[in-house]
Coordinates of C-alpha atoms and ligand atoms in Angstrom, one line a residue:
Chain A
M1 CA 155.3 78.1 122.7
S2 CA 153.4 80.0 119.8
P3 CA 149.8 80.2 119.1
V4 CA 148.0 77.6 117.2
T5 CA 144.8 77.9 115.7
T6 CA 141.9 75.5 115.6
T7 CA 138.4 75.2 114.4
L8 CA 135.6 73.2 116.0
T9 CA 131.7 73.1 116.0
C10 CA 129.9 74.4 119.1
I11 CA 127.4 71.6 120.5
A12 CA 126.5 73.8 123.2
C13 CA 123.0 74.4 121.4
P14 CA 121.7 73.3 117.9
I15 CA 123.0 76.5 116.0
G16 CA 126.3 74.7 115.5
C17 CA 128.4 78.0 115.3
A18 CA 131.8 77.3 113.8
L19 CA 134.5 78.4 116.4
R20 CA 138.1 79.5 115.5
L21 CA 140.1 79.1 118.4
T22 CA 144.0 80.1 118.9
H23 CA 145.3 79.1 122.0
E24 CA 149.1 79.2 123.7
G25 CA 148.7 75.7 125.2
R26 CA 146.0 76.3 127.8
D27 CA 145.3 79.6 127.4
I28 CA 143.0 80.9 124.6
V29 CA 144.0 83.7 122.7
E30 CA 141.2 84.7 120.7
L31 CA 138.0 83.1 119.9
A32 CA 136.1 83.5 116.6
G33 CA 132.7 82.5 115.4
A34 CA 130.9 82.2 118.9
T35 CA 127.7 83.8 118.5
C36 CA 127.1 83.7 122.3
D37 CA 128.9 83.3 125.8
R38 CA 128.6 79.4 126.0
G39 CA 130.4 79.5 122.8
A40 CA 133.6 80.3 124.9
K41 CA 132.6 78.0 127.9
Y42 CA 132.6 75.5 125.5
A43 CA 135.6 75.9 123.7
A44 CA 137.8 76.3 126.9
E45 CA 136.3 73.1 128.0
E46 CA 136.9 71.1 124.4
L47 CA 140.6 72.4 124.6
I48 CA 141.9 72.0 128.3
D49 CA 139.4 68.7 129.3
P50 CA 137.5 67.7 126.3
R51 CA 135.1 64.6 127.7
R52 CA 132.2 62.5 126.7
Q53 CA 129.6 60.7 128.0
L54 CA 129.5 57.1 127.7
S55 CA 127.0 54.5 127.8
T56 CA 127.6 50.5 126.1
T57 CA 126.4 47.3 127.0
V58 CA 128.0 44.0 128.8
A59 CA 127.4 40.5 128.5
I60 CA 124.8 39.1 131.0
E61 CA 124.1 35.5 132.0
G62 CA 120.7 34.1 133.2
A63 CA 118.8 37.3 132.0
R64 CA 116.0 37.1 129.6
S65 CA 118.1 39.4 127.0
A66 CA 122.1 39.0 126.4
R67 CA 123.0 42.2 127.0
L68 CA 123.0 44.6 130.0
P69 CA 123.2 48.2 129.2
V70 CA 125.4 50.4 131.5
K71 CA 126.7 53.8 131.8
V72 CA 129.2 55.7 133.4
T73 CA 128.1 58.1 136.1
R74 CA 130.5 60.9 134.8
P75 CA 132.1 61.7 131.3
V76 CA 135.2 60.3 130.5
P77 CA 138.0 62.1 128.6
R78 CA 137.3 62.0 125.0
D79 CA 140.7 60.5 124.1
R80 CA 140.4 57.3 126.5
V81 CA 136.9 56.6 125.3
L82 CA 137.9 53.6 123.3
E83 CA 140.1 52.3 126.0
A84 CA 137.3 52.9 128.4
V85 CA 134.8 51.0 126.2
A86 CA 137.8 48.0 126.1
A87 CA 137.5 47.6 130.1
I88 CA 133.8 47.6 130.3
H89 CA 133.2 45.3 127.9
R90 CA 135.7 42.7 129.9
L91 CA 132.9 42.7 132.7
R92 CA 130.8 39.7 133.1
V93 CA 127.4 40.2 135.0
R94 CA 125.3 37.2 136.1
A95 CA 121.3 38.0 137.1
P96 CA 119.8 39.3 138.7
V97 CA 121.0 43.0 138.4
R98 CA 119.4 46.3 139.4
A99 CA 119.2 49.5 137.6
G100 CA 121.8 51.9 139.5
E101 CA 124.0 49.0 140.5
V102 CA 127.8 49.5 140.5
L103 CA 129.8 47.2 138.5
L104 CA 132.9 48.8 138.6
E105 CA 134.4 51.4 140.3
A106 CA 137.7 53.7 139.1
L107 CA 137.1 53.2 135.5
L108 CA 140.8 54.0 134.0
G109 CA 141.6 54.4 137.3
E110 CA 140.1 57.7 137.9
E111 CA 137.9 58.3 141.1
G112 CA 134.2 59.0 140.6
L113 CA 134.3 57.0 137.0
A114 CA 132.1 54.1 137.8
V115 CA 129.6 51.8 135.4
V116 CA 126.7 51.3 136.7
A117 CA 123.9 49.1 135.2
T118 CA 120.9 51.2 133.6
R119 CA 118.3 48.5 133.7
S120 CA 117.1 46.0 136.1
L121 CA 117.0 42.4 135.0
G122 CA 115.6 39.3 136.5
R123 CA 116.8 35.7 137.0
V124 CA 115.4 33.7 134.3
G125 CA 116.0 29.9 134.4
P126 CA 118.1 27.6 136.5
Chain B
M1 CA 99.4 45.1 138.0
L2 CA 102.1 43.5 135.6
G3 CA 100.0 41.2 133.7
R4 CA 96.6 42.0 135.1
M5 CA 93.8 42.2 132.4
E6 CA 90.1 41.7 133.8
G7 CA 86.3 43.4 133.4
D8 CA 86.0 46.6 131.9
Y9 CA 88.4 49.5 132.0
D10 CA 87.8 53.4 131.9
V11 CA 91.0 53.7 129.6
V12 CA 92.7 51.2 127.5
V13 CA 95.9 52.4 126.1
V14 CA 97.5 50.7 123.0
G15 CA 101.3 50.8 122.9
G16 CA 103.6 50.6 126.1
G17 CA 106.3 52.7 124.9
P18 CA 106.8 56.2 126.8
A19 CA 104.1 57.8 125.0
G20 CA 101.3 54.8 126.3
L21 CA 102.4 54.7 129.8
A22 CA 102.6 59.0 130.2
A23 CA 99.1 58.7 128.7
A24 CA 97.9 56.0 131.1
I25 CA 99.6 58.2 134.2
G26 CA 97.6 61.1 132.7
A27 CA 94.2 59.3 132.5
R28 CA 94.9 57.8 136.2
D29 CA 95.6 61.5 137.4
A30 CA 92.5 62.9 135.6
G31 CA 90.4 60.3 137.6
A32 CA 90.1 57.3 135.6
T33 CA 90.4 54.3 138.0
R34 CA 90.5 51.5 135.7
V35 CA 93.1 52.1 132.9
L36 CA 94.9 49.3 130.9
V37 CA 98.0 49.4 128.7
V38 CA 98.5 46.7 126.3
D39 CA 101.9 46.0 124.5
R40 CA 103.2 43.4 121.7
E41 CA 106.3 43.3 123.1
D42 CA 107.2 41.3 126.5
E43 CA 107.7 44.3 128.1
A44 CA 106.8 47.8 128.6
G45 CA 109.2 50.4 127.3
G46 CA 108.7 50.6 123.3
I47 CA 111.9 51.8 121.3
L48 CA 113.2 53.4 124.9
L49 CA 114.6 49.9 126.0
Q50 CA 117.1 49.9 123.0
C51 CA 118.1 53.6 123.1
I52 CA 121.0 52.7 125.7
H53 CA 122.7 56.3 125.4
A54 CA 121.9 59.4 127.6
G55 CA 119.9 62.1 126.5
F56 CA 116.3 61.7 127.8
G57 CA 114.7 63.1 131.0
L58 CA 116.4 66.5 130.8
H59 CA 113.0 68.3 130.5
Y60 CA 110.6 65.9 132.8
F61 CA 113.0 64.5 135.3
K62 CA 115.8 67.5 135.1
E63 CA 118.6 64.9 134.8
E64 CA 119.9 63.1 132.0
L65 CA 118.8 59.8 131.9
T66 CA 119.4 56.6 129.1
G67 CA 116.6 55.2 127.6
P68 CA 116.3 52.3 129.8
E69 CA 116.3 54.5 132.8
Y70 CA 113.6 56.4 131.5
A71 CA 111.6 53.7 130.9
E72 CA 112.0 51.7 134.2
R73 CA 111.2 54.9 136.0
F74 CA 107.5 55.3 134.0
V75 CA 106.9 51.7 134.3
A76 CA 107.5 51.8 138.0
R77 CA 104.8 55.3 137.9
A78 CA 102.5 53.5 136.3
L79 CA 102.4 50.0 138.4
D80 CA 102.4 52.5 141.4
R81 CA 99.2 53.9 140.3
D82 CA 97.3 50.3 140.1
I83 CA 97.2 50.5 135.9
D84 CA 97.5 47.4 134.5
V85 CA 100.2 46.7 132.0
V86 CA 100.2 43.6 130.0
G87 CA 103.1 42.5 127.5
S88 CA 103.0 40.2 125.0
A89 CA 99.4 41.3 123.8
Y90 CA 98.5 42.7 120.6
V91 CA 95.0 45.0 119.7
S92 CA 94.4 44.0 116.5
G93 CA 90.9 46.4 116.1
A94 CA 88.1 47.6 118.5
G95 CA 84.3 47.9 117.7
L96 CA 81.9 50.3 119.0
D97 CA 78.9 49.5 121.3
S98 CA 75.5 51.6 121.1
D99 CA 76.5 53.5 124.0
G100 CA 79.7 54.8 123.1
T101 CA 82.0 52.2 124.7
R102 CA 84.8 50.3 122.6
R103 CA 84.9 46.5 122.4
V104 CA 88.9 46.2 122.2
R105 CA 90.2 42.8 120.7
V106 CA 93.6 42.1 122.3
M107 CA 95.4 38.7 120.9
R108 CA 97.3 37.5 124.1
E109 CA 100.1 35.0 124.1
G110 CA 98.7 32.1 125.9
H111 CA 95.5 33.7 126.3
G112 CA 93.9 33.7 123.1
I113 CA 91.8 36.7 121.9
R114 CA 89.7 38.6 124.4
T115 CA 87.5 41.4 124.0
V116 CA 87.7 44.5 126.6
R117 CA 85.3 47.2 127.1
S118 CA 86.5 50.8 127.5
R119 CA 85.0 54.1 127.3
A120 CA 87.7 55.5 126.0
M121 CA 91.1 54.4 124.0
V122 CA 94.7 56.0 123.7
L123 CA 96.7 55.2 120.5
A124 CA 100.4 55.1 121.3
M125 CA 101.6 52.7 119.0
G126 CA 104.7 54.4 117.9
C127 CA 106.3 54.6 114.6
R128 CA 108.5 52.5 112.6
E129 CA 111.4 53.3 110.2
R130 CA 111.5 53.4 106.6
T131 CA 112.8 50.5 104.7
R132 CA 115.0 50.2 101.2
G133 CA 111.5 49.7 99.4
A134 CA 110.7 53.4 100.2
L135 CA 113.5 54.7 98.5
H136 CA 114.0 52.5 95.6
I137 CA 117.7 51.8 95.6
P138 CA 118.1 49.8 92.5
G139 CA 120.6 46.7 92.5
T140 CA 120.8 43.4 94.3
R141 CA 119.2 42.2 97.2
P142 CA 121.9 40.8 99.7
A143 CA 121.9 40.2 102.9
G144 CA 123.0 43.3 105.0
V145 CA 121.0 46.2 104.4
L146 CA 118.8 46.9 107.1
T147 CA 117.4 49.9 109.2
A148 CA 119.4 51.3 112.1
G149 CA 117.3 51.0 114.1
L150 CA 117.2 46.9 113.8
A151 CA 120.5 47.3 113.9
Q152 CA 120.5 49.2 117.3
R153 CA 118.1 46.5 118.8
F154 CA 120.5 43.7 117.1
V155 CA 123.4 45.3 119.0
N156 CA 121.9 46.9 122.2
V157 CA 119.7 44.2 123.5
M158 CA 120.6 40.8 121.5
G159 CA 124.1 41.1 121.5
L160 CA 124.7 40.7 117.6
L161 CA 127.0 42.6 115.2
P162 CA 125.3 43.5 111.9
G163 CA 128.2 43.4 110.1
R164 CA 131.9 44.6 110.0
R165 CA 132.6 47.6 107.7
V166 CA 129.2 49.7 108.1
A167 CA 128.0 52.5 105.5
I168 CA 125.3 54.4 106.6
L169 CA 122.6 56.3 104.2
G170 CA 120.9 59.4 106.2
S171 CA 121.7 61.4 108.7
G172 CA 119.2 61.0 111.1
D173 CA 120.1 60.9 114.8
I174 CA 119.5 57.2 114.7
G175 CA 122.1 56.4 112.0
L176 CA 124.5 58.8 114.0
I177 CA 124.0 57.3 117.0
M178 CA 124.5 53.9 115.4
A179 CA 128.1 55.1 114.1
R180 CA 129.1 55.7 117.4
R181 CA 127.5 52.5 118.8
L182 CA 129.4 50.5 115.7
T183 CA 132.7 52.1 116.3
L184 CA 132.8 51.3 120.0
E185 CA 131.9 47.7 119.1
G186 CA 135.1 47.4 117.0
C187 CA 133.2 48.3 113.4
E188 CA 134.4 50.1 110.8
V189 CA 131.9 52.7 110.0
V190 CA 133.1 54.2 106.4
G191 CA 131.0 57.1 106.3
V192 CA 127.3 58.6 106.4
F193 CA 125.7 59.7 103.0
E194 CA 123.1 62.6 103.0
L195 CA 120.7 63.4 100.5
M196 CA 120.2 67.0 101.9
P197 CA 122.5 69.7 102.2
F198 CA 122.4 69.5 105.8
S199 CA 122.5 66.7 108.4
N200 CA 119.2 65.6 109.8
G201 CA 120.2 64.8 112.9
L202 CA 121.3 67.4 115.9
T203 CA 124.6 68.8 115.6
R204 CA 125.7 67.5 119.0
N205 CA 125.4 64.0 117.5
V206 CA 127.3 65.0 114.1
V207 CA 130.1 66.2 116.2
Q208 CA 130.0 63.4 119.2
C209 CA 129.1 60.4 117.2
L210 CA 130.7 61.4 113.8
G211 CA 133.5 64.0 114.4
D212 CA 135.2 62.4 117.6
F213 CA 135.9 59.0 115.6
G214 CA 136.8 60.5 112.2
I215 CA 133.5 59.2 110.5
P216 CA 133.1 61.4 107.5
L217 CA 129.4 63.1 107.1
H218 CA 129.1 63.2 103.2
L219 CA 126.3 65.9 102.7
S220 CA 124.5 66.2 99.3
T221 CA 125.3 62.3 98.2
T222 CA 123.1 59.5 97.8
V223 CA 123.5 55.9 97.3
V224 CA 122.5 54.6 93.8
E225 CA 123.2 50.9 93.6
I226 CA 123.7 48.6 96.3
H227 CA 126.1 45.3 95.1
G228 CA 126.4 41.5 96.3
Q229 CA 125.4 38.6 95.7
D230 CA 124.5 36.7 99.0
R231 CA 126.2 39.7 101.1
V232 CA 126.6 43.6 100.3
D233 CA 129.9 43.5 99.1
K234 CA 129.7 47.4 98.0
I235 CA 127.7 50.6 97.2
T236 CA 128.0 53.0 94.4
V237 CA 127.3 56.8 95.8
A238 CA 126.7 59.9 93.8
P239 CA 126.6 63.5 94.5
V240 CA 123.0 65.2 94.3
G241 CA 122.6 68.5 92.6
A242 CA 119.8 71.3 93.8
D243 CA 117.2 69.0 92.0
L244 CA 118.2 66.2 94.1
A245 CA 118.6 64.3 91.5
P246 CA 122.0 62.1 91.5
D247 CA 125.0 63.1 89.1
L248 CA 126.1 59.6 87.9
S249 CA 129.1 61.3 85.6
R250 CA 130.6 61.5 89.4
C251 CA 129.2 58.5 91.1
R252 CA 132.2 56.1 92.7
E253 CA 132.2 53.0 94.8
V254 CA 132.7 52.2 98.4
A255 CA 133.2 49.0 100.1
C256 CA 131.3 47.8 102.8
D257 CA 129.6 44.7 104.3
T258 CA 126.6 46.4 105.6
L259 CA 124.5 49.1 104.5
L260 CA 122.0 51.1 107.5
L261 CA 119.1 53.0 106.3
S262 CA 118.7 56.2 108.8
I263 CA 116.2 57.7 106.1
G264 CA 112.9 58.7 108.5
L265 CA 110.6 57.2 110.6
V266 CA 106.8 56.7 109.7
P267 CA 103.8 56.3 112.3
E268 CA 102.4 53.2 112.8
N269 CA 99.1 53.4 111.8
E270 CA 97.6 50.1 110.5
L271 CA 95.0 49.8 113.6
S272 CA 94.0 53.9 113.3
Q273 CA 93.3 52.9 109.7
G274 CA 91.5 49.6 110.6
L275 CA 89.3 51.7 113.5
G276 CA 88.3 54.4 110.2
V277 CA 90.4 57.3 112.0
E278 CA 91.1 60.0 109.4
L279 CA 94.8 60.6 109.0
D280 CA 97.2 63.8 107.7
V281 CA 99.0 62.9 104.7
V282 CA 101.6 64.7 105.9
T283 CA 102.4 63.7 109.6
Q284 CA 100.8 60.2 108.4
G285 CA 99.4 60.0 111.9
P286 CA 95.6 61.1 113.0
R287 CA 93.9 64.3 112.8
V288 CA 93.5 65.7 116.3
S289 CA 91.6 68.2 118.0
S290 CA 93.1 69.9 121.1
T291 CA 92.0 67.7 123.3
L292 CA 94.4 65.4 120.9
E293 CA 91.3 63.3 120.1
T294 CA 91.0 61.8 116.8
S295 CA 87.9 61.9 114.2
L296 CA 86.7 58.9 116.3
P297 CA 85.0 60.2 119.4
G298 CA 86.5 58.9 122.3
V299 CA 89.6 57.7 120.5
F300 CA 92.6 59.8 121.5
A301 CA 96.2 59.3 120.2
C302 CA 99.8 60.4 121.1
G303 CA 103.5 59.6 120.6
N304 CA 105.1 59.1 117.5
V305 CA 102.1 57.3 115.9
L306 CA 100.8 60.9 116.1
H307 CA 103.4 62.8 114.6
V308 CA 107.6 61.6 114.9
H309 CA 108.9 63.2 117.6
D310 CA 112.6 64.3 117.8
L311 CA 112.6 64.2 121.7
C312 CA 111.3 61.8 124.2
D313 CA 110.5 64.3 126.7
Y314 CA 108.0 66.3 124.3
V315 CA 106.7 62.6 123.7
T316 CA 105.7 62.4 127.6
E317 CA 104.4 65.7 127.7
E318 CA 102.1 65.6 124.7
A319 CA 100.7 62.2 126.1
L320 CA 100.2 63.2 129.8
L321 CA 97.9 65.8 128.2
A322 CA 96.1 63.1 125.7
G323 CA 95.5 60.8 128.7
R324 CA 94.2 63.4 131.1
F325 CA 91.3 64.4 127.9
A326 CA 90.9 60.6 127.9
G327 CA 90.4 60.3 131.2
E328 CA 88.2 63.0 131.6
L329 CA 86.1 61.8 128.4
A330 CA 85.8 58.6 130.5
G331 CA 85.2 60.1 133.5
G332 CA 81.8 62.2 131.8
V333 CA 83.3 65.8 130.8
K334 CA 82.0 66.7 127.8
R335 CA 83.5 69.5 125.8
P336 CA 82.4 71.8 122.9
R337 CA 83.7 71.0 119.5
D338 CA 87.1 73.1 118.2
N339 CA 86.0 75.8 116.3
I340 CA 89.0 77.1 114.7
R341 CA 91.2 75.2 111.9
V342 CA 95.0 75.6 111.9
V343 CA 96.6 75.9 108.7
P344 CA 100.4 75.2 108.0
G345 CA 101.8 78.6 106.3
D346 CA 104.9 79.5 104.8
N347 CA 107.9 77.4 105.6
V348 CA 105.8 74.7 107.9
R349 CA 105.7 71.2 107.3
Y350 CA 103.0 70.8 109.5
C351 CA 101.1 71.8 112.7
V352 CA 99.9 69.4 115.5
P353 CA 96.7 69.6 117.0
H354 CA 94.6 70.5 113.8
T355 CA 92.0 72.6 115.5
L356 CA 91.9 74.7 118.3
A357 CA 89.4 76.3 121.0
P358 CA 89.2 79.5 122.7
G359 CA 89.2 79.8 126.4
R360 CA 92.2 77.0 126.9
E361 CA 96.0 77.3 126.8
H362 CA 97.1 75.5 123.7
T363 CA 100.4 73.7 122.8
I364 CA 101.1 73.2 119.0
Y365 CA 103.8 71.3 117.8
L366 CA 105.3 72.3 114.7
R367 CA 108.1 71.4 112.2
S368 CA 109.6 73.9 109.7
E369 CA 110.3 72.8 106.0
R370 CA 114.0 74.1 105.9
P371 CA 116.7 75.2 108.4
L372 CA 116.1 79.3 109.1
R373 CA 118.1 81.8 110.9
P374 CA 117.0 84.1 112.2
A375 CA 113.7 82.6 112.5
A376 CA 110.4 84.1 113.9
I377 CA 106.8 82.3 113.7
R378 CA 103.8 84.2 113.1
V379 CA 100.2 83.0 114.3
G380 CA 97.6 85.0 112.2
D381 CA 97.9 88.5 113.2
L382 CA 97.6 87.6 116.8
V383 CA 101.4 87.0 117.9
R384 CA 104.8 87.5 116.1
R385 CA 108.0 86.1 117.9
K386 CA 111.7 85.3 117.3
L387 CA 112.5 81.7 117.4
G388 CA 116.3 82.3 116.9
F389 CA 117.3 79.1 114.9
V390 CA 115.0 76.4 113.6
T391 CA 115.9 73.3 111.4
P392 CA 113.3 70.3 110.5
A393 CA 115.6 68.2 112.7
E394 CA 114.2 69.9 115.8
M395 CA 110.3 69.9 116.4
I396 CA 109.3 73.3 117.2
T397 CA 106.5 73.7 120.6
F398 CA 104.4 76.6 120.7
R399 CA 102.3 77.8 123.1
I400 CA 99.0 80.0 122.6
K401 CA 98.0 81.7 125.9
P402 CA 94.1 81.5 126.4
D403 CA 93.5 85.1 125.9
V404 CA 95.0 85.1 122.5
L405 CA 92.4 82.9 120.6
D406 CA 90.0 85.2 122.2
R407 CA 90.8 88.0 120.1
F408 CA 90.3 85.5 116.7
H409 CA 87.4 85.5 114.9
G410 CA 88.2 83.8 112.0
E411 CA 87.7 79.9 111.4
A412 CA 90.8 79.2 109.9
L413 CA 94.4 80.1 111.9
R414 CA 97.6 80.4 109.7
I415 CA 100.6 79.6 111.0
D416 CA 104.0 80.7 109.4
L417 CA 107.7 80.3 110.2
L418 CA 109.6 83.6 108.8
G419 CA 113.3 84.0 108.3
E420 CA 116.3 83.2 105.9
P421 CA 117.3 79.9 104.7
A422 CA 120.3 78.8 106.6
G423 CA 122.6 76.0 107.3
P424 CA 124.0 74.6 110.5
H425 CA 127.8 75.1 110.1
L426 CA 129.3 71.8 110.2
A427 CA 133.4 71.5 110.4
G428 CA 134.4 68.3 108.7
A429 CA 131.3 67.8 107.0
E430 CA 132.1 67.3 103.4
P431 CA 130.4 67.2 99.6
Ligands
LIG501 C1 114.9 53.5 116.1 C2 114.2 54.5 116.9 C3 115.4 55.4 118.0 C4 114.8 56.1 118.6 N1 115.9 57.1 119.6 C5 115.8 58.1 120.0 C6 116.5 58.6 121.0 O1 117.4 58.5 121.0 N2 116.1 60.0 121.8 C7 115.3 60.4 121.7 O2 114.7 61.3 122.5 N3 114.3 59.6 121.1 C8 114.3 58.5 120.1 N4 113.3 58.1 119.2 C9 112.3 58.9 119.1 C10 111.5 57.7 119.7 O3 110.8 57.1 119.2 C11 110.5 58.6 121.1 O4 111.4 59.2 122.1 C12 109.6 57.8 122.1 O5 110.1 56.2 122.3 C13 108.2 57.1 121.2 O6 107.8 56.7 121.9 P1 106.6 55.9 121.7 O7 105.4 55.6 122.9 O8 105.4 57.0 120.8 O9 106.5 55.0 120.8 P2 107.4 53.8 120.9 O10 108.5 53.7 122.0 O11 107.6 53.1 119.6 O12 106.5 52.4 121.7 C14 105.1 52.2 121.1 C15 104.5 50.3 121.7 O13 103.5 50.3 121.1 C16 103.6 49.3 120.8 N5 102.8 48.6 120.2 C17 102.2 49.1 118.6 N6 101.4 48.4 117.6 C18 100.9 47.9 118.8 C19 99.6 47.0 119.0 N7 99.0 47.0 117.8 N8 99.2 46.6 119.8 C20 99.9 46.3 121.1 N9 101.1 47.2 120.9 C21 101.6 47.7 120.1 C22 105.4 48.6 120.6 O14 105.4 47.4 120.6 C23 106.1 49.7 121.3 O15 106.5 48.9 122.5 C24 113.9 57.1 118.6 C25 113.2 56.2 117.8 C26 113.0 55.2 116.8 C27 112.1 54.1 115.9
LIG502 S1 127.9 79.6 120.2 FE1 126.2 80.1 121.4 S2 124.8 80.5 119.1 FE2 126.8 79.2 119.0 S3 126.3 77.3 118.6 FE3 127.4 77.9 120.6 S4 125.7 78.2 122.1 FE4 124.5 78.4 120.0

C-alpha cells in the first residue's frame, strides 16, 4: 500500500491546527502541523475510528411538548451518524418518561450504544 | 417548591435559566432563607431546554451533559434547598421602599398581578438574538427568515421544521449547531455565510457541524438581498473587502427557502432599564461592581443579561457568586465600595466587572476584539501572563489574587491583550 496524505483540522483545542497526515492504511507515517501532542492523538483517532457524539429528539405522546430530547450514551462511528439518526427517529415514546431512561439498546447493533432520554416529561391529559 | 409564591423574600431572582437557578442556590448557600425564582416560561431551565446537544457541565459537573440534563439537575438542586420556583410569571418592574426593600411586580398566569417584597434582587433574564432588523438586509419581507435560536426551539421542542433548503448567515455557534441539527432532520443546508474573515463559532463546531456533512463555510461573505414573494426563494450573497463593504460586482444568487440568522446575541435588559440600572454601551448589560451589584443598591446581575457568555458553565460560576453576594446583602453584610475602575485597553472589547476592591480575589471576564496568537494579558503593571491563543468567540476568564491589588495605588486599572493578529486555520473554509 502506498502512503496517502490527508489534511484535517485538530479540534482538541480552539487553536485548530491544520494537520497534514501521511498514512499507509492505519499507520501514520508522518504528521505535520500539530503544535502539541494532543494533535497526534486526535489524528490517530480520526484516522482509525472517527466517532461523534449524537443527540436528537424523538416523537412523544401525552407530554407537554411534542419532542423528547435523547442522546446516545457513547460516540457513534462518524460515517454511520445518518443511519443512527434514522433508527432513533423511528422510536415512539409515551409519557411519562424519566431522564436517563433507556429507549433503545445496541444502536446499530453495537453493544454499549444506548439511546437514553435526556429529560423527564410527565404525563398530561388522558 | 414548584409553583409556591407567598410572603416576603430575602432574594427574588428574575429568570429561571442556568443563571437564575445558580444565583438562587448561591443565595441560599450564603444564608438567605427565603429565595424565589420567577420565569415567564411554564418551566425553569431557560435556553438550555432547547440545547439538546452535549457540551454542558464539563467544568461544573466534570461530565459532559446535554442542555436539558444540565437544567434538570439544577432545578432539582434548587428544589432540594426549598427554593420557590414559579413559572408562567413575568416580572414587569419593581419599586423601592424607604427602608431599601424592593417591591417586585409579578404578573402570573391565573393569579393576576402580585407585589412581592424582597431585600435583594438578582437579574438573570438572559439574552435574545439579533434579528434581520439589526442588519438592514434589503429585499422583500417573505416568510422563512428567522433566527437560529428560534429555529432550534421549533425543531427541538415543538417538532416543526422551519424549511427544506436552508442558508445560514453568521457563523456563531448556534448557527453551526443548527446546520448539523437540520441536516440530521433531513434538510439541505446550502452554506454558512460569515462577514468576518474568521468564524465566530468554536473550531470544534466548524469541524463537527459543517465539515462532517460537507456544508461549505464562506468567510468574508454576506447576504446583500433576500428575494421571494410569500416565501424566501433565493438570496444574493457577495464577498466583502477589508472594510467589510460588499463587492456587488461579484455577487451571486443562492436558491433556498429559509434563511437562518446567527448574528449575535443581545442581553435582554428592558426590565433593567425600567428599573433605572446603568448599562455598559459595549456589553449592553448592566455595569456591575466586583460583587456583581448594578448601579442600584441591592440589585445584582449575572449570566447572559450581564454579558453574553459562550459557555454555560461560566454562567453558572458567575451566577453562584452573584447569588452569594445578594444573599449576604440580604443577611445584612455590608462591604466598602469598590475604589478601582477597570479600563479595557488594547484589543480588549470589554471587561466585567467594571470596578474592583483590594483585599479579595476577583474573576475578570473579558473578550478580545480579534484573534491573537501568541497572546498575553497585561493587568496594569501588576501582572503579565501568557494565554496562548485568544479569539472573540471564546470568553477569557482571568483571576486576580488578593495580594496583587494591594500593590496597586491608582484609581483606574487598565487591562490589555497583547499579541499578533491570527486566524484559526480552518480546513475546508473558502472565501
Ligand atoms: C439560542 C441560544 C442557544 C445557545 N446555545 C448554547 C450552547 O449550545 N452551549 C452553551 O454553553 N451556551 C449556549 N447558549 C448560551 C446560553 O444562553 C447560556 O449558556 C445560558 O443558557 C445562559 O443562561 P441565562 O440563565 O443567562 O439565560 P437563559 O437561559 O436565556 O435564561 C433566562 C430566563 O429568563 C426568563 N426571563 C427573561 N425575562 C424575564 C422576565 N421579565 N420575567 C420572568 N422571566 C424572564 C426567560 O424566560 C429565560 O427562561 C445559547 C444561547 C442562546 C440564546
Ligand atoms: S495540535 Fe495541539 S495546539 Fe494544535 S489544535 Fe490540536 S490541541 Fe490545539
